[in-house]
mmCIF file of C-alpha atoms in Angstrom:
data_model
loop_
_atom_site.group_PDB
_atom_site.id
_atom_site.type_symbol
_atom_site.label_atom_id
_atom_site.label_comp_id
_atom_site.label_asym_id
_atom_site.label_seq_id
_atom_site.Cartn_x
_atom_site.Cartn_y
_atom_site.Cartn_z
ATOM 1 C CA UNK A 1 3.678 -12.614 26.642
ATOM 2 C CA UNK A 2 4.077 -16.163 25.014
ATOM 3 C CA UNK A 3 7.041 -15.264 22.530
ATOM 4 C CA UNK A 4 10.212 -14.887 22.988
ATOM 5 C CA UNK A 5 12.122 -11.745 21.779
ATOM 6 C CA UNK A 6 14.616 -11.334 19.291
ATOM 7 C CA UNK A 7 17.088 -9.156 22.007
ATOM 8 C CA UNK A 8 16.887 -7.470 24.985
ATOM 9 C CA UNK A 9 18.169 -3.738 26.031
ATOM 10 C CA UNK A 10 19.013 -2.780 29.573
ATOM 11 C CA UNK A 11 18.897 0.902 30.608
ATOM 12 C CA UNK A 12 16.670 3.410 29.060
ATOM 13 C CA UNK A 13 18.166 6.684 29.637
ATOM 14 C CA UNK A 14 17.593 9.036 26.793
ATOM 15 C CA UNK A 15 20.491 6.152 24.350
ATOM 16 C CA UNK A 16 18.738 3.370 25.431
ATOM 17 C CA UNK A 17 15.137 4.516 25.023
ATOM 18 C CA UNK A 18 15.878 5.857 21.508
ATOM 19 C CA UNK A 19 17.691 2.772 20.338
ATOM 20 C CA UNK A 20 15.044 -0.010 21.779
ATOM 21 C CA UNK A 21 12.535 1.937 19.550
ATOM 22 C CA UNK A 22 14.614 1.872 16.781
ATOM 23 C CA UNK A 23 14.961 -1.565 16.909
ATOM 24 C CA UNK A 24 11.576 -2.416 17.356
ATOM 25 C CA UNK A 25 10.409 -0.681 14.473
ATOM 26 C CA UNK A 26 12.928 -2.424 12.003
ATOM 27 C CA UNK A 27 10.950 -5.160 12.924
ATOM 28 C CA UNK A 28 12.542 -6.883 15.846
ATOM 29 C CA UNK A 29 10.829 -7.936 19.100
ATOM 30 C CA UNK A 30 12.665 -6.370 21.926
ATOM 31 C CA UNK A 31 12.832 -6.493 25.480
ATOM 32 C CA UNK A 32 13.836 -3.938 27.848
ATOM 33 C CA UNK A 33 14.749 -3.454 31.549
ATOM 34 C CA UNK A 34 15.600 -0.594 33.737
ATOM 35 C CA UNK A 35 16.543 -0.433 37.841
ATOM 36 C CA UNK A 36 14.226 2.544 37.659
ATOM 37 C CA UNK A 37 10.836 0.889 36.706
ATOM 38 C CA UNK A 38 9.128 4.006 35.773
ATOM 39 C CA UNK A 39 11.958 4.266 32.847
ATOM 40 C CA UNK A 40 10.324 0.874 31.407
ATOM 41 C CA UNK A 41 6.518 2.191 31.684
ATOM 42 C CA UNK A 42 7.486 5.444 30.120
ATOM 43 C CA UNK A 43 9.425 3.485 27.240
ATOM 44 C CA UNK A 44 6.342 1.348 26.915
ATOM 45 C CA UNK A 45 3.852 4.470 26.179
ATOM 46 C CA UNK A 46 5.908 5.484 24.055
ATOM 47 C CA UNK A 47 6.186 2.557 21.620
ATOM 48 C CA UNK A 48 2.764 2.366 21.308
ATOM 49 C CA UNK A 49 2.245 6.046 20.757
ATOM 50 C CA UNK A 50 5.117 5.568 17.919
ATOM 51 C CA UNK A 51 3.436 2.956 15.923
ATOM 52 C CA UNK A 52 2.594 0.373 18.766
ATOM 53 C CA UNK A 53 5.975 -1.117 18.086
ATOM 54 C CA UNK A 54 7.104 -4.767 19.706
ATOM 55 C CA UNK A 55 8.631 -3.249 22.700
ATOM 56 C CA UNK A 56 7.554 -5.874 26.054
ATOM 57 C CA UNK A 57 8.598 -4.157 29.269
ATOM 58 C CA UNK A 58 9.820 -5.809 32.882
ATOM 59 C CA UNK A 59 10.444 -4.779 35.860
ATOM 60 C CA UNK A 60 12.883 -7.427 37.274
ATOM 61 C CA UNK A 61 15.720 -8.851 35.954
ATOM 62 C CA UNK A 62 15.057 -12.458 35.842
ATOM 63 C CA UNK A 63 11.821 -12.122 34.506
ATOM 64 C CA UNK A 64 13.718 -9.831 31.779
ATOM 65 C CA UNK A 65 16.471 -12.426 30.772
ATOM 66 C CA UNK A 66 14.085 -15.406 30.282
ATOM 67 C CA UNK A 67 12.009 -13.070 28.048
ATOM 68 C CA UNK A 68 14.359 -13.168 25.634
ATOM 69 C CA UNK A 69 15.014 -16.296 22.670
ATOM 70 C CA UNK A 70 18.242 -18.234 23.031
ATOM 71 C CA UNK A 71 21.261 -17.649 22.817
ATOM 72 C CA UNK A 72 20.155 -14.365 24.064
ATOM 73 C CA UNK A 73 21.694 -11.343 23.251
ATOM 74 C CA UNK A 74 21.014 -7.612 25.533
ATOM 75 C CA UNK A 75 22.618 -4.615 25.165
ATOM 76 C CA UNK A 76 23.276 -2.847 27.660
ATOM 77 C CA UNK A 77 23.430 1.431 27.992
ATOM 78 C CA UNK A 78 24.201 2.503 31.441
ATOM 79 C CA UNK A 79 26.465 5.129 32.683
ATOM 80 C CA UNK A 80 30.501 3.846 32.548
ATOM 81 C CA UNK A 81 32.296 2.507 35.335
ATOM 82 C CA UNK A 82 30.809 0.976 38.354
ATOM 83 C CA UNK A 83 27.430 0.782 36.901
ATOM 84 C CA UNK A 84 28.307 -1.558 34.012
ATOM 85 C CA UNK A 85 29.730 -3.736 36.727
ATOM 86 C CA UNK A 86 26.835 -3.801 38.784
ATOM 87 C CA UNK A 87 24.240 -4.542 35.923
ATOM 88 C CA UNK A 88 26.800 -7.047 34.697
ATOM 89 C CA UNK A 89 26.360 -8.974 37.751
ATOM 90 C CA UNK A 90 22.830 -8.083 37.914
ATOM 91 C CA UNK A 91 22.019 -10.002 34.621
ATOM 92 C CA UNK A 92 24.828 -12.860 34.240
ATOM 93 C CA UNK A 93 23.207 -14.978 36.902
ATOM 94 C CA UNK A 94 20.558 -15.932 34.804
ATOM 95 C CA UNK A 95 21.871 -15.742 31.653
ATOM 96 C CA UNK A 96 23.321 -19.599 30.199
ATOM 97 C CA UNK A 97 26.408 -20.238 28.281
ATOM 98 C CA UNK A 98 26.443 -18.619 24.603
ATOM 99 C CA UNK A 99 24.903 -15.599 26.063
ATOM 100 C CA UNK A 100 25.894 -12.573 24.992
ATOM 101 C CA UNK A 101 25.927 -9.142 26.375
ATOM 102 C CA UNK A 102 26.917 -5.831 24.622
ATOM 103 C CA UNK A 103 27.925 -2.640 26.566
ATOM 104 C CA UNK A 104 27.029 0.302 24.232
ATOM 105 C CA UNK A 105 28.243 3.093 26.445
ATOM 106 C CA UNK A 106 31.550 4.898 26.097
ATOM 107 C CA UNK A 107 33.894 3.086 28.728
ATOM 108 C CA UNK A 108 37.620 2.617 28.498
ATOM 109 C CA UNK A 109 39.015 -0.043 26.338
ATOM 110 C CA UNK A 110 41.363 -2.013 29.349
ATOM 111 C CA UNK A 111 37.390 -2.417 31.425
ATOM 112 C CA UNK A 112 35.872 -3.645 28.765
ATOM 113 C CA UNK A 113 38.821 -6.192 27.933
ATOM 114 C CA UNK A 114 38.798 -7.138 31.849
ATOM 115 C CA UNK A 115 35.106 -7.556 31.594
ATOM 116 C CA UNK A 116 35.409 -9.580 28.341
ATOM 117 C CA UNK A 117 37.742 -11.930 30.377
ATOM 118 C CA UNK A 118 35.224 -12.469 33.157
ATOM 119 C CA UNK A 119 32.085 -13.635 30.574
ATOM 120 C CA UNK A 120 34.355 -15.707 28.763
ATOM 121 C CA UNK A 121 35.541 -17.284 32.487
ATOM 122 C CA UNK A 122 31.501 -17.143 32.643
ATOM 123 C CA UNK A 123 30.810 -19.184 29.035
ATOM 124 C CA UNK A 124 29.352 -15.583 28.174
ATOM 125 C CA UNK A 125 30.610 -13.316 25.437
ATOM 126 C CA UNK A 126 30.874 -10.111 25.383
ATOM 127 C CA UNK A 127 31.239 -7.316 22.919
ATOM 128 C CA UNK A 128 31.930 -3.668 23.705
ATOM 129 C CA UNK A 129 30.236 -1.075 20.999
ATOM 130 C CA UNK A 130 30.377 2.284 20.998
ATOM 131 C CA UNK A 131 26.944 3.844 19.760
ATOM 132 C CA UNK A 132 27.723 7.824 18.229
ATOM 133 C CA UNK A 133 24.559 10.046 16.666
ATOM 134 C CA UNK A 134 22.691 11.577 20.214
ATOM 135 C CA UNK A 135 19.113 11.210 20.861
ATOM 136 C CA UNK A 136 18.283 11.478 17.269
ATOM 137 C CA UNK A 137 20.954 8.750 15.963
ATOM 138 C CA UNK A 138 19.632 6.361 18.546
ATOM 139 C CA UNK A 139 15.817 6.615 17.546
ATOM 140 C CA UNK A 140 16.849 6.970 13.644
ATOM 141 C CA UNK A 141 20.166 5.477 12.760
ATOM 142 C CA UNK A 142 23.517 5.250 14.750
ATOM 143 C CA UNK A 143 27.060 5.030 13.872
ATOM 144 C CA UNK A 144 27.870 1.212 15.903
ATOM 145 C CA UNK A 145 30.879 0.452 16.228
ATOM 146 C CA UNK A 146 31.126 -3.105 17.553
ATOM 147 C CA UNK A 147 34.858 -4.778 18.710
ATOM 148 C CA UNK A 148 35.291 -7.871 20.625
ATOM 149 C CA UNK A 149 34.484 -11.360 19.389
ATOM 150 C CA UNK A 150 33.168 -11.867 16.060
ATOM 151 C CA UNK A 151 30.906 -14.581 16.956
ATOM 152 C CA UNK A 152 29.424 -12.211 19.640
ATOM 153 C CA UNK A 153 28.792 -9.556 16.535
ATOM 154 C CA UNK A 154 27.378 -12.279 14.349
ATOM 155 C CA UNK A 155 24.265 -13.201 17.221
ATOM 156 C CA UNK A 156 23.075 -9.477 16.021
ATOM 157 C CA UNK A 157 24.654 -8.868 12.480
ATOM 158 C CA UNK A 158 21.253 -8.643 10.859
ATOM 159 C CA UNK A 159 19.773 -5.953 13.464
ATOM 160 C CA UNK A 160 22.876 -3.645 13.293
ATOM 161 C CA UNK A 161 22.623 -3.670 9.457
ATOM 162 C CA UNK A 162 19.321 -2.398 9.799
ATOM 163 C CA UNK A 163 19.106 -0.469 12.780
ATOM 164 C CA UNK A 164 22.436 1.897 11.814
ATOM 165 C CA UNK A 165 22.502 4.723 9.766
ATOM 166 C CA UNK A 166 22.719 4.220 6.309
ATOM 167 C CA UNK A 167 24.687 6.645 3.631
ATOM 168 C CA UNK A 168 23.412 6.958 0.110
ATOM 169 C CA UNK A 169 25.532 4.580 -2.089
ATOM 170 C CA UNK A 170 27.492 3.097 0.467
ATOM 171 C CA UNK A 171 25.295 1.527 3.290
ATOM 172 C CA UNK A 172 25.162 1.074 7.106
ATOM 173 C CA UNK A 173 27.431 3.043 9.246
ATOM 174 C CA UNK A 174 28.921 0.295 10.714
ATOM 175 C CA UNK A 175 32.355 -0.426 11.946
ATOM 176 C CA UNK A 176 33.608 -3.973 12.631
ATOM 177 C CA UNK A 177 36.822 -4.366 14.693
ATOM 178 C CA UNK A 178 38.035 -7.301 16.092
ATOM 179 C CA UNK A 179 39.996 -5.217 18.826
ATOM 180 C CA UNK A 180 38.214 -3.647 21.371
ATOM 181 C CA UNK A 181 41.211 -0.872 21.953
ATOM 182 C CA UNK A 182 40.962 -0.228 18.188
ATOM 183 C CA UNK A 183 36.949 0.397 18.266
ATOM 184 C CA UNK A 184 37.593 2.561 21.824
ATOM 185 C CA UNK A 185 39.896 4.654 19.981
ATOM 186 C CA UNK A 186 37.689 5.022 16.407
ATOM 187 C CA UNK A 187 34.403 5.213 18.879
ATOM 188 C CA UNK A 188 35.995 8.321 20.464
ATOM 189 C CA UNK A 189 37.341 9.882 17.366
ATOM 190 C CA UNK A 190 34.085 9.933 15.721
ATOM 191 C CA UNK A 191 32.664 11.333 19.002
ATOM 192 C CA UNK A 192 34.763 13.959 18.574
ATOM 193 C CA UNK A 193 34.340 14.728 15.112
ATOM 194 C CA UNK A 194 30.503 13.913 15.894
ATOM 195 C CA UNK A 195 30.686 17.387 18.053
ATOM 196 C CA UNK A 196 32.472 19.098 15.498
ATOM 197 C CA UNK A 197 30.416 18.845 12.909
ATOM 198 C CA UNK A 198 27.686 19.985 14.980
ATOM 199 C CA UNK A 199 29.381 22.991 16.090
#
């Protein structure tokens, strides 16, 4: 691989899978990265079995950062808590200053604040987004809802707009909030009425 990608995407449980696909076939290069290697082969097969979409796989993380263009964004979908942290540190020592990263799991507003405060210590931003539709939102179109630094948003503005779902007449599903607590609290109420519709 010569060129770099548009983004990056780290963990590729059934959220992350999904949504690097959905990206790629919007039309963005993407990179993608899992502790569990087989999770990047598997993701692999399946982008070319979907269209042989522009989905580049790696199996380490430094090889994974410098894969991606400048100022490099990557999402990242791993399970809350400790496991953010640890793939936080994982990828921040070779990421540069104006790097972003975006945790697209459901963690608690006050972590994802503290964390905020550590990249920006860093010269990294960070933005937390809550990502609501299952399996089938991720592959197909997602409710984002993206809070944290608006310059951080603006690095991936045009993918989101593409990538969410998008309602007859009025667009992409996609909330901006400049508050992370405010985009917990909306992220978690359309969880909820997510499940209740589905009931």
């Amino acid at each position: 691989m010569t060129t770099l990608t548009r983004i990056g995407l780290a963990g590729l449980a059934v959220m992350g899978q999904n949504l690097a696909l959905n990206i790629a076939e919007n039309g963005f290069s993407i990179s993608v990265y899992n502790r569990t290697t087989s999770k990047v082969d598997e993701t692999i097969e399946r982008a070319k079995a979907e269209g042989n979409l522009p989905v580049y796989g790696f199996h380490d993380p430094e090889s994974f950062v410098h894969s991606i263009q400048k100022p490099r964004v990557i999402i990242m979908l791993v399970k809350a808590g400790a496991p953010v942290d640890q793939t936080i540190k994982t990828l921040s020592v070779y990421m540069e200053k104006g790097d972003c990263i975006i945790d697209g799991g459901n963690e608690w507003y006050e972590n994802t604040e503290r964390r905020e405060k550590q990249m920006t210590d860093l010269g990294l931003l960070y933005l937390g987004m809550g990502v609501s539709g299952g399996e089938e939102g991720a592959r197909h179109g997602p409710s984002m809802m993206p809070g944290g630094a608006f310059e951080a948003y603006k690095y991936i503005e045009d993918i989101l707009l593409k990538v969410a779902a998008q309602v007859p007449d009025s667009g992409p599903v996609l909330h901006i909030l400049a508050k992370e607590d405010q985009a917990t609290s909306l992220r978690w109420f359309i969880m909820g009425l997510n499940m209740v519709i589905c009931s």
